[in-house]
Coordinates of C-alpha atoms in Angstrom, one line a residue:
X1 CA -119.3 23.9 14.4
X2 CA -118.9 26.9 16.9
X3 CA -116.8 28.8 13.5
X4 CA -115.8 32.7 14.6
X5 CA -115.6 34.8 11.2
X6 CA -112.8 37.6 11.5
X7 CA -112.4 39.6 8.2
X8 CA -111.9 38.5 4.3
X9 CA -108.9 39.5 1.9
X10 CA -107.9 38.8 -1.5
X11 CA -105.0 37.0 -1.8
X12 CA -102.9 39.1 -3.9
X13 CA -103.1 41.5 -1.5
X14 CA -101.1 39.5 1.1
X15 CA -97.7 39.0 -0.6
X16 CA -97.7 43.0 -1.7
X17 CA -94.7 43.9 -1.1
X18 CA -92.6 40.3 -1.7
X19 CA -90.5 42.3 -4.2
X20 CA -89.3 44.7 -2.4
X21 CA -88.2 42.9 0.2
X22 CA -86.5 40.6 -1.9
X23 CA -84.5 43.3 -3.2
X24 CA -83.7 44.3 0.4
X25 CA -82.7 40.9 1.2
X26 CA -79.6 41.5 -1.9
X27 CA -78.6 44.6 -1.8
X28 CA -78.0 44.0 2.6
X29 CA -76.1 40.8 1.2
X30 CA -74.3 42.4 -1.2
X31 CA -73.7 45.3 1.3
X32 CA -72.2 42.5 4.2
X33 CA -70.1 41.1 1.6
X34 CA -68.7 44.4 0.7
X35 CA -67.4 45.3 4.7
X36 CA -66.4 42.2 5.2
X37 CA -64.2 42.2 2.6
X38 CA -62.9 45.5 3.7
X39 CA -62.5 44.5 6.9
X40 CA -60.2 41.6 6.2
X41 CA -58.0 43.6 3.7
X42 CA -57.6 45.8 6.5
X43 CA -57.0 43.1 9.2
X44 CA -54.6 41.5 6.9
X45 CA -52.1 44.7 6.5
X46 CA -52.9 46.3 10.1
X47 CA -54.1 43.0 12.8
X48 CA -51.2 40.8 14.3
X49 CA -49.1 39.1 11.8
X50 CA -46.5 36.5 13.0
X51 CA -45.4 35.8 9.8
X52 CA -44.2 39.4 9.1
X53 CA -42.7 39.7 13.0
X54 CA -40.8 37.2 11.9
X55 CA -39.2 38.0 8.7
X56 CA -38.9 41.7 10.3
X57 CA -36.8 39.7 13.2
X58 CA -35.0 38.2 10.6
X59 CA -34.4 40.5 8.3
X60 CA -33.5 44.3 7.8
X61 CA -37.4 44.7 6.0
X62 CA -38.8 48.6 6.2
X63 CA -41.7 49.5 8.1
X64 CA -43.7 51.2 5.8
X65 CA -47.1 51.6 5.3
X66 CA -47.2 50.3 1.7
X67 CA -46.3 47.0 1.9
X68 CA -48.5 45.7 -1.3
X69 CA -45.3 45.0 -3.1
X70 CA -43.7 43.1 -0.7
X71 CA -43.6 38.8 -1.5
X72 CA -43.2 37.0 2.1
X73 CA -42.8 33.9 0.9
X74 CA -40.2 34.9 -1.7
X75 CA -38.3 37.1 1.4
X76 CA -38.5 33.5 3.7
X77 CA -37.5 31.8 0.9
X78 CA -34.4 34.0 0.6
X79 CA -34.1 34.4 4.3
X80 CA -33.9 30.4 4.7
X81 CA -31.3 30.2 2.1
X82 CA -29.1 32.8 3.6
X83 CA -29.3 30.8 7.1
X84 CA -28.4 27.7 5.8
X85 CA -25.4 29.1 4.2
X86 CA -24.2 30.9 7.5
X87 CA -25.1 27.5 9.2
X88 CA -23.0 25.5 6.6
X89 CA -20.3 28.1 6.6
X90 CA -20.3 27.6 10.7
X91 CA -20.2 24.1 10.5
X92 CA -17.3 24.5 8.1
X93 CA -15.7 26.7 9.9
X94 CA -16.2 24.7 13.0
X95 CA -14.9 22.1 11.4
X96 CA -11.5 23.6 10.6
X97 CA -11.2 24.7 14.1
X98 CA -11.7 21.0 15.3
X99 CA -8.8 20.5 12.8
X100 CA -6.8 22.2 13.9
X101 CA -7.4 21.6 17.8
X102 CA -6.2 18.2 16.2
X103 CA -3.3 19.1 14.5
X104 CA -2.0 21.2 17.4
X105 CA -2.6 18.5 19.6
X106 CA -0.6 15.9 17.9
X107 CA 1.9 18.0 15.7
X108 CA 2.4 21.3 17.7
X109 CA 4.8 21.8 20.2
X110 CA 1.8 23.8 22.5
X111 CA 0.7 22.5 26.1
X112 CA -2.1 24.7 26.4
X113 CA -4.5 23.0 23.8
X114 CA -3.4 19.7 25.8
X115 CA -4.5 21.4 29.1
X116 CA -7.6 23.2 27.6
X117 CA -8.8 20.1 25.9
X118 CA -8.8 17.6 29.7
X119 CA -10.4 21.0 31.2
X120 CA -13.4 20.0 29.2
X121 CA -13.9 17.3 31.6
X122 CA -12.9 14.4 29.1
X123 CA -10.4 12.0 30.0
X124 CA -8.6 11.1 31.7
X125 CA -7.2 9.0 29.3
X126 CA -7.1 10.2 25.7
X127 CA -6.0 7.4 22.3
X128 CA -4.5 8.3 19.2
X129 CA -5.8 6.6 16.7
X130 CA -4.8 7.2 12.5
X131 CA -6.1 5.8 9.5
X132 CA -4.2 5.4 6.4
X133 CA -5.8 5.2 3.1
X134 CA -4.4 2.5 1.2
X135 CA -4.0 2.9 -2.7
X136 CA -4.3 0.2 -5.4
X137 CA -0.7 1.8 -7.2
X138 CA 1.2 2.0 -3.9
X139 CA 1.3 5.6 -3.9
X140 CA -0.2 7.4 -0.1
X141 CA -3.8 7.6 -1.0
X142 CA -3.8 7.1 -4.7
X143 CA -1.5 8.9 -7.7
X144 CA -3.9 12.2 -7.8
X145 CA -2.7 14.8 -5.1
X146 CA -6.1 16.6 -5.7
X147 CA -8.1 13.3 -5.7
X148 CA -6.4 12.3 -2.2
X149 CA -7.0 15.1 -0.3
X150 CA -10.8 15.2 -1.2
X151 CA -10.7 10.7 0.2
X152 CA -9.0 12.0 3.3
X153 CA -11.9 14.9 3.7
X154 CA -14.1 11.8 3.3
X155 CA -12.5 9.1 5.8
X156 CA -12.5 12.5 8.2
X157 CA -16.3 13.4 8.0
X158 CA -17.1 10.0 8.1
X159 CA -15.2 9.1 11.2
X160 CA -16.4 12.2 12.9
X161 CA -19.8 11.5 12.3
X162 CA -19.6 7.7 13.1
X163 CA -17.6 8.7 16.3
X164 CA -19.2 11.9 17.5
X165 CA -21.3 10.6 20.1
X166 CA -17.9 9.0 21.5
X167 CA -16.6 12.6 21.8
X168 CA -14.0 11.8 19.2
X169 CA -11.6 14.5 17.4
X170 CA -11.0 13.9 13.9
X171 CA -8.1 15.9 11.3
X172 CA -6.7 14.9 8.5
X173 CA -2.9 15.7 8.5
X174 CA -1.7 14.8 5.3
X175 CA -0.1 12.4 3.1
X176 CA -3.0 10.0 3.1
X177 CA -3.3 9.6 6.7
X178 CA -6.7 10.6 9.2
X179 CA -5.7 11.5 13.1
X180 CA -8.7 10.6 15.7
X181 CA -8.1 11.3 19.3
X182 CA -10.8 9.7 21.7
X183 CA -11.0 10.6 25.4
X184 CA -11.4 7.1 27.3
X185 CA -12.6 6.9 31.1
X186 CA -10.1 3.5 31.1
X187 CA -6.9 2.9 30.2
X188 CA -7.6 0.3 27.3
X189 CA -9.8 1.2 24.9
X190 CA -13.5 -0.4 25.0
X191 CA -14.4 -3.3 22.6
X192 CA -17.5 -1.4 21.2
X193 CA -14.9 1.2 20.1
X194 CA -13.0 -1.3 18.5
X195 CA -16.4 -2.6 17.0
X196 CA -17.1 1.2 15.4
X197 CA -13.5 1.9 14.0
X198 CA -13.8 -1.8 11.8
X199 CA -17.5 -0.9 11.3
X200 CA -16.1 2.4 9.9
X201 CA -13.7 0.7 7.8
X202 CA -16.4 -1.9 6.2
X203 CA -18.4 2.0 5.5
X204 CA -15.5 4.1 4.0
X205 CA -14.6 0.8 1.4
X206 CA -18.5 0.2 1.0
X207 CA -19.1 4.3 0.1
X208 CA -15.8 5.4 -1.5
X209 CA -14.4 2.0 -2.5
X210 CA -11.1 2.9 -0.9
X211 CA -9.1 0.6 1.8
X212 CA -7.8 1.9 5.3
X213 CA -6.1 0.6 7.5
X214 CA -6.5 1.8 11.1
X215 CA -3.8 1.8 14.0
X216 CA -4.3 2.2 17.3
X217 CA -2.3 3.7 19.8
X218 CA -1.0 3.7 23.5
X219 CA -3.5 5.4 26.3
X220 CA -2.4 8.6 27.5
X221 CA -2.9 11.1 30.3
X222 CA 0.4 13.6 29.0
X223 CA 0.8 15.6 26.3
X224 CA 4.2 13.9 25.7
X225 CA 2.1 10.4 26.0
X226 CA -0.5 11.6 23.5
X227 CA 2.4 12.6 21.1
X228 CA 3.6 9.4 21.5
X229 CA 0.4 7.9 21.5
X230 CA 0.5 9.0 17.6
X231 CA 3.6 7.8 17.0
X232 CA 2.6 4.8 18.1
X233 CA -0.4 4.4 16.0
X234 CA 1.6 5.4 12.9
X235 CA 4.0 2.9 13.7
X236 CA 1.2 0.2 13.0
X237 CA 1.1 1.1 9.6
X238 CA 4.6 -1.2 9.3
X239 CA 2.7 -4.5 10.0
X240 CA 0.6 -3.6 7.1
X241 CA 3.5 -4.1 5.1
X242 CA 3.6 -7.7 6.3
X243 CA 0.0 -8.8 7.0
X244 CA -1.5 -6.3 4.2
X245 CA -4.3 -3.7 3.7
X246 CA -7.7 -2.8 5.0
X247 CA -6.3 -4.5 8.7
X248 CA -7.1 -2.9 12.1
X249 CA -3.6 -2.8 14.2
X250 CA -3.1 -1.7 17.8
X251 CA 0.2 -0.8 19.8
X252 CA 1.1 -3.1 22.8
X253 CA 2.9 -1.7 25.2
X254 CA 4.4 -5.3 26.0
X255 CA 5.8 -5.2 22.4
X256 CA 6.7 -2.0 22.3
X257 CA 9.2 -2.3 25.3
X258 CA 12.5 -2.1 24.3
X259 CA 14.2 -6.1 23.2
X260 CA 18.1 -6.8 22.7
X261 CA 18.5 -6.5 19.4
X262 CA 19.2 -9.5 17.3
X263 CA 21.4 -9.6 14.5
X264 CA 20.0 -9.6 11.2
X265 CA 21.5 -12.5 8.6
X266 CA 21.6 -11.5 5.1
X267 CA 20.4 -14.9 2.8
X268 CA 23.3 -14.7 0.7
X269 CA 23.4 -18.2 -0.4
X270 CA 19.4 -17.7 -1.9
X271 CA 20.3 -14.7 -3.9
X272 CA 23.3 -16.6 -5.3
X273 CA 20.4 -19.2 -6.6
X274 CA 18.5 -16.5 -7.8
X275 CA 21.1 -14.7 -9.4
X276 CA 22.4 -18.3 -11.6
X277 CA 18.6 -19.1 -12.0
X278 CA 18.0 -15.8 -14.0
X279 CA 21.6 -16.3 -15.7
X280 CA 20.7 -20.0 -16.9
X281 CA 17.1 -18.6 -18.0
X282 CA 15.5 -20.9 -15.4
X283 CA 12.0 -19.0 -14.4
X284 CA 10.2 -21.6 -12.8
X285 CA 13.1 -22.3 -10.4
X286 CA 13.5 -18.1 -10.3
X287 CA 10.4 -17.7 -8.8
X288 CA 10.9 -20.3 -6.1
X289 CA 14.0 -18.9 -4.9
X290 CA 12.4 -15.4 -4.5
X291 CA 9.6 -17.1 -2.5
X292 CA 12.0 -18.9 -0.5
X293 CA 14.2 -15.7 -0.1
X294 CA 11.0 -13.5 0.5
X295 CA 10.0 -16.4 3.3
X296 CA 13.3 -16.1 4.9
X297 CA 13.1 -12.2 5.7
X298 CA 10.1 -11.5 6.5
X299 CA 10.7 -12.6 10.6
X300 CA 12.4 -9.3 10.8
X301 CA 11.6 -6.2 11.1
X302 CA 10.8 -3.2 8.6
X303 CA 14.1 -1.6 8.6
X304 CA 15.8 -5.0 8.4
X305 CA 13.2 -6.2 5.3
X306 CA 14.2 -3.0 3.3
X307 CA 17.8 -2.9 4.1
X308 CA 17.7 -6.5 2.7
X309 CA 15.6 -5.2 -0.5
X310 CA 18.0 -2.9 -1.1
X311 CA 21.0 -5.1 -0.3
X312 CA 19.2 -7.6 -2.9
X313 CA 18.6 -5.7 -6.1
X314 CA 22.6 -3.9 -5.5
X315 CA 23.8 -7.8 -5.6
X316 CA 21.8 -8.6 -8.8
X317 CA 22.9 -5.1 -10.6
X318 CA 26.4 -5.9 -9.6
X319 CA 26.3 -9.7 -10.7
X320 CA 24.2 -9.3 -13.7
X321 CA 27.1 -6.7 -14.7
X322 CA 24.0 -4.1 -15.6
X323 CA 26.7 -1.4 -15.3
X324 CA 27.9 -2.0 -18.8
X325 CA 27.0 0.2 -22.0
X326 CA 25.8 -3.1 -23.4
X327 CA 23.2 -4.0 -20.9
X328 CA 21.4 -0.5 -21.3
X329 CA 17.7 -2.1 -21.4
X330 CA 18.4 -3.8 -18.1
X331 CA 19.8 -0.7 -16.6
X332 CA 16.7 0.9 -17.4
X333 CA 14.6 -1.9 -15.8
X334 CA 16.4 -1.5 -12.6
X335 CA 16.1 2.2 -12.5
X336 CA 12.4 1.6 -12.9
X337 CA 12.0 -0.8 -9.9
X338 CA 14.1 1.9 -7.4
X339 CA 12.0 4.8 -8.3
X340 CA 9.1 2.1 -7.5
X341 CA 10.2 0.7 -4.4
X342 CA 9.0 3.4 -2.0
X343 CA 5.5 2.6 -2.8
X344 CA 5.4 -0.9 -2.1
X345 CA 2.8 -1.3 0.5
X346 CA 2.9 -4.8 1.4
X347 CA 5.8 -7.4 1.0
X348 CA 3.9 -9.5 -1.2
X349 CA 3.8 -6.3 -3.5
X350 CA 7.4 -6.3 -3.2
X351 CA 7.6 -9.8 -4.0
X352 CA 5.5 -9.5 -7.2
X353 CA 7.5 -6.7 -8.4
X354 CA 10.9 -8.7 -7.9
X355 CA 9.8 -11.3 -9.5
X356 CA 8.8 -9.3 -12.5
X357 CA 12.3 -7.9 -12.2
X358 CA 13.5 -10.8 -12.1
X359 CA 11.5 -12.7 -15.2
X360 CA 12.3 -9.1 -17.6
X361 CA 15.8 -10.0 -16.8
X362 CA 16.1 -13.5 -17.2
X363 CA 14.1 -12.5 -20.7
X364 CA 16.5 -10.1 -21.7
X365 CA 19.2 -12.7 -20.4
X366 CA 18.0 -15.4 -22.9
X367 CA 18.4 -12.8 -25.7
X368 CA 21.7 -12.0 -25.1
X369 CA 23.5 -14.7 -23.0
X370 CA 23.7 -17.7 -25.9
X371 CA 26.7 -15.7 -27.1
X372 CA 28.0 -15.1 -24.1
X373 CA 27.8 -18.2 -22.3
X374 CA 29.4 -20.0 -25.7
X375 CA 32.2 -16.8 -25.2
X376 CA 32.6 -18.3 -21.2
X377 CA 32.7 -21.9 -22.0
X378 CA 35.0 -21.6 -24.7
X379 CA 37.5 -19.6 -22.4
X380 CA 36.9 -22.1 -19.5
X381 CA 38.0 -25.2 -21.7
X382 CA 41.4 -23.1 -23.1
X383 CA 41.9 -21.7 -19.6
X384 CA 41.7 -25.6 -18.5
X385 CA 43.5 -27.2 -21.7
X386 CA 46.3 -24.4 -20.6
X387 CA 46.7 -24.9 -16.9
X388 CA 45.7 -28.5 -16.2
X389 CA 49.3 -28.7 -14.7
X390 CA 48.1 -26.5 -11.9
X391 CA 47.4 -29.0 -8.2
X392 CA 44.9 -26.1 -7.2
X393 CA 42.9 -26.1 -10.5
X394 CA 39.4 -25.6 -9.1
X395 CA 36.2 -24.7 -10.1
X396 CA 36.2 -21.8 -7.9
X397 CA 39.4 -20.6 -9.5
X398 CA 37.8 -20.7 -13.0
X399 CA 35.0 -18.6 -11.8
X400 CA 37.1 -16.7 -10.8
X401 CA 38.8 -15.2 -14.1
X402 CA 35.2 -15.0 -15.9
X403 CA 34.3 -13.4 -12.6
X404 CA 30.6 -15.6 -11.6
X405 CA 29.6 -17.4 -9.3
X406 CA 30.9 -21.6 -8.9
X407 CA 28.0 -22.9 -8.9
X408 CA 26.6 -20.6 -11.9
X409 CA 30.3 -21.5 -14.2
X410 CA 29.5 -25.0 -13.2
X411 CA 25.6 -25.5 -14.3
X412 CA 26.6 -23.6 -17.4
X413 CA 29.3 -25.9 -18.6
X414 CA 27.7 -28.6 -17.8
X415 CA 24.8 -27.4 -20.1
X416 CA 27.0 -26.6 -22.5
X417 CA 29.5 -30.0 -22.7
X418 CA 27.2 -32.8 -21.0
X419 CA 29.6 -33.2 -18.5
X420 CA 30.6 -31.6 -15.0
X421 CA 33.6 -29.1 -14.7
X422 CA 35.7 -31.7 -12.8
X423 CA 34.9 -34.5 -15.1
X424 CA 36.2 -32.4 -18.1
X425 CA 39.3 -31.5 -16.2
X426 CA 40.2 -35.2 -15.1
X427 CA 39.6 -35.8 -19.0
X428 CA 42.2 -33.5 -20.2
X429 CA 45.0 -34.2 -17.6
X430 CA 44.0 -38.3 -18.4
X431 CA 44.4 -37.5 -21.8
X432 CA 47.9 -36.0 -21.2
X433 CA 49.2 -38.5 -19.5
X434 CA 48.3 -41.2 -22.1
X435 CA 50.4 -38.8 -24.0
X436 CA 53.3 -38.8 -22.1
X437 CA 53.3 -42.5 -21.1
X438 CA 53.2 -43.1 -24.6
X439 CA 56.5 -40.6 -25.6
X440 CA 58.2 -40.5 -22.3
X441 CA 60.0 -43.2 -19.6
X442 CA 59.1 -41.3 -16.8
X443 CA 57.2 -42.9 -13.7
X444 CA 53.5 -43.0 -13.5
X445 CA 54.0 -40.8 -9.9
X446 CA 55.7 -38.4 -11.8
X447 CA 53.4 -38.2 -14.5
X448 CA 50.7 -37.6 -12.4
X449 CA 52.5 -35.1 -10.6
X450 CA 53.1 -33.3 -14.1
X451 CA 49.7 -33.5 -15.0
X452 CA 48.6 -32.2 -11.4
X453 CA 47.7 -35.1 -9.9
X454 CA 49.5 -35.2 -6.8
X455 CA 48.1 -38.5 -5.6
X456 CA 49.2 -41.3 -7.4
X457 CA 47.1 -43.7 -5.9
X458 CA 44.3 -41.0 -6.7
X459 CA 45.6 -40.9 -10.8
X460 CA 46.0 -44.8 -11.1
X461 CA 42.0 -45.3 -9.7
X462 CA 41.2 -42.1 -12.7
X463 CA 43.3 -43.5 -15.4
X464 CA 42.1 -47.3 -15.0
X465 CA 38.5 -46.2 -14.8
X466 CA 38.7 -43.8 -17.9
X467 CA 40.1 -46.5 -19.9
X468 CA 39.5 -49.6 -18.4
X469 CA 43.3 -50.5 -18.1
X470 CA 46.2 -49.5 -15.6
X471 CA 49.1 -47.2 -17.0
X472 CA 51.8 -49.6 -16.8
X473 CA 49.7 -51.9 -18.9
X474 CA 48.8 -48.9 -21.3
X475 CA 52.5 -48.1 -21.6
X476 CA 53.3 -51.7 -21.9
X477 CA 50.5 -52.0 -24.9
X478 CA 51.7 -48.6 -26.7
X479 CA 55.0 -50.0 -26.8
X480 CA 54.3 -53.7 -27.9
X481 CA 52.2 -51.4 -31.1
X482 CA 54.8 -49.6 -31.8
X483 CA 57.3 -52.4 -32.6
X484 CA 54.6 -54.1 -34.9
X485 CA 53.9 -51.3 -37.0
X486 CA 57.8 -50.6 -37.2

């Protein structure tokens, strides 16, 4: 087998010392352990640290040696807070300088933020452009002051975010209205602007469940222009008052050229119809006519409308004779529509209320005109019975003395006696005569002419048709009675 012996051992002599190194191997372990965690408490407080560069750069933190007690995270924590105030507090403040950029702009009486403002390269044409928050009781942007000012901080951070990128300038200037001033490169103002201001409007009733209506104004290139500009855009705000709320309205400089004026024609003849239709209790008809009279207004203009408002409720306070210690509730009812009328937004607001007017005071009409309108007719038929003589007796003349309107005197005694004014009149002088053919030999033309009749042709047709025969054969009958029943 060719086998070489070498030497022989026993074979616990070969693993001898196996102990002792194993205890070597743990305590140089335990010993590497023991620097290297020495060496990274050391690295950690004295080896680069961009962490603690940066809160140093941030903040006034001591450079001391013993910085054991120190909690970064708790410092950035702190640190990041106090820069997001400063940055909120910069926005803020940025905010109120954009404000008031604004408000000088459109409100001030200063060139300079005009001419500092197109120096920015923006332009060269600039639009006005205000929105007006509408209010569901008619007062500018709801009854609470407070709650009003915080909607128009709202619109204003809403349209400034929505029309940032355009390089839009929003303020709010008070009583309920937003200002936005948009540089344009063209005179008219582009359709995808349009597009965003009706978008915003769809947002701001979407998020604060609040109306505006938007109007646009002329292009400018002036600071007088953008003034006017504004004024023009405000001006919108009127054709919300006839096409209502939440509408988007823009200035045309065709329309806004100067037109002769036309002159402006009161409906007098409709409020007379109203006036009798509340008097006779009539409130179906009553809220007719104020359709019809609302209808027949509202082709002119806003002035005109109001003026005629106005010019309205005076008629019905004078005619309704509210002025009287008797009529105290109805006093009270009109004192509550004029302190009311200011915050009509719309004319069909102004409608409703005027008929509600108008519907209290027929109500309070019905409770107290029975007595009254038995008081007129009463006086009417004396008046009459007293002065049938007269040629002129009219209907006109007897409204006359219980001071209303004909056509009121005449749909009220005709309600009351079942028959017309003129019918009741021919009746008494009729009645008359007979009396004096019967006890008198004068003529039948000077009869009628005593009766005031003046044509005889006139009384004969009246007298034969009241009672069927002529006067000379009345008189001849009377007579021919008389003599039997002598």
């Amino acid at each position: 087998m060719n086998w070489t012996f070498i030497s022989v051992s026993q074979y616990q002599n070969l693993l001898f010392n196996m102990q002792a190194l194993r205890t070597s191997a743990l305590v140089l372990a335990l010993a590497c352990f023991a620097v290297s965690m020495f060496l990274s408490i050391w690295l950690t407080h004295h080896a680069y640290n961009p962490i603690r560069h940066l809160l140093e750069k941030m903040s006034a933190i001591p450079k001391v040696k013993d910085r054991r007690q120190i909690n970064e995270f708790a410092i950035l924590d702190m640190t990041y807070a106090e820069m997001t105030e400063k940055m909120r507090s910069m926005e803020s403040e940025a905010s109120v300088a954009r404000q008031a950029h604004v408000l000088q702009l459109l409100k001030g009486g200063d060139e300079t933020a005009f001419h500092r403002l197109a120096g920015e390269g923006k332009g060269p044409y600039f639009l006005a452009v205000a929105l007006l928050l509408d209010s569901e009781d008619g007062s500018p942007g709801g009854e609470d002051e407070e709650l009003q000012s915080y909607a128009c901080a709202a619109v204003a951070r809403a349209a400034q975010h929505m029309l940032e990128p355009e390089g839009a300038s929003v303020a709010a200037v008070g009583d309920g209205t937003v200002a936005i001033l948009l540089p344009m490169k063209q005179s008219r103002p582009p359709l995808h602007v349009l597009g965003m201001l009706e978008e915003l409007q769809g947002e701001i009733l979407r998020t604060l469940r609040v109306s505006v209506t938007v109007g646009i104004g002329t292009a400018a290139q002036t600071y007088e222009e953008l003034r006017e500009s504004f004024d023009c855009a405000q001006s919108c705000f009127r054709q919300r008052f006839f096409e209502g709320k939440g509408r988007l309205f823009q200035a045309d400089p065709v329309i806004i050229a100067v037109t002769e004026p036309s002159e402006a024609q009161y409906p007098d003849k409709r409020e007379k119809r109203i006036i009798d239709a509340i008097k006779l209790q009539q409130s179906d008809k009553l809220e007719k006519e104020i359709d019809q009279w609302i209808k027949e207004i509202r082709d002119y203009n806003y002035h005109e409308v109001m003026f005629f408002i106005n010019q309205f409720i005076g008629g019905l306070y004078k005619q309704l004779n509210v002025h009287t210690v008797k009529n105290r509730e109805s006093a009270d009812l009109f004192l509550g529509f004029t302190r009311r009328i200011t915050r009509f937004q719309t004319l069909q607001e102004t409608a409703d209320a005027l008929k509600e007017l108008a519907l209290q005071l027929c109500s309070l009409s019905e409770e107290s005109g029975a007595v009254r309108h038995a008081e007129v007719v009463d006086f009417i038929q004396m008046y009459v019975r007293k002065h049938y003589a007269r040629p002129d007796m009219s209907l006109e003349q007897v409204a006359g003395e219980v001071k209303l309107s004909r056509s009121y005197v005449g749909k009220l005694f005709k309600a009351h006696c079942e028959l017309s004014f003129n019918d009741y009149l021919n009746a008494v002088r009729l009645e008359k005569a007979r009396e004096l053919l019967a006890s008198t030999e004068d003529s039948v033309q000077s009869i009628s002419e005593q009766v005031g009749i003046l044509n005889t042709t006139y009384f004969y047709t009246l007298f034969k048709k009241h009672y069927q025969i002529s006067p000379a054969q009345f008189r001849s009958q009377h007579a021919i009675e008389t003599k039997k029943a002598q």
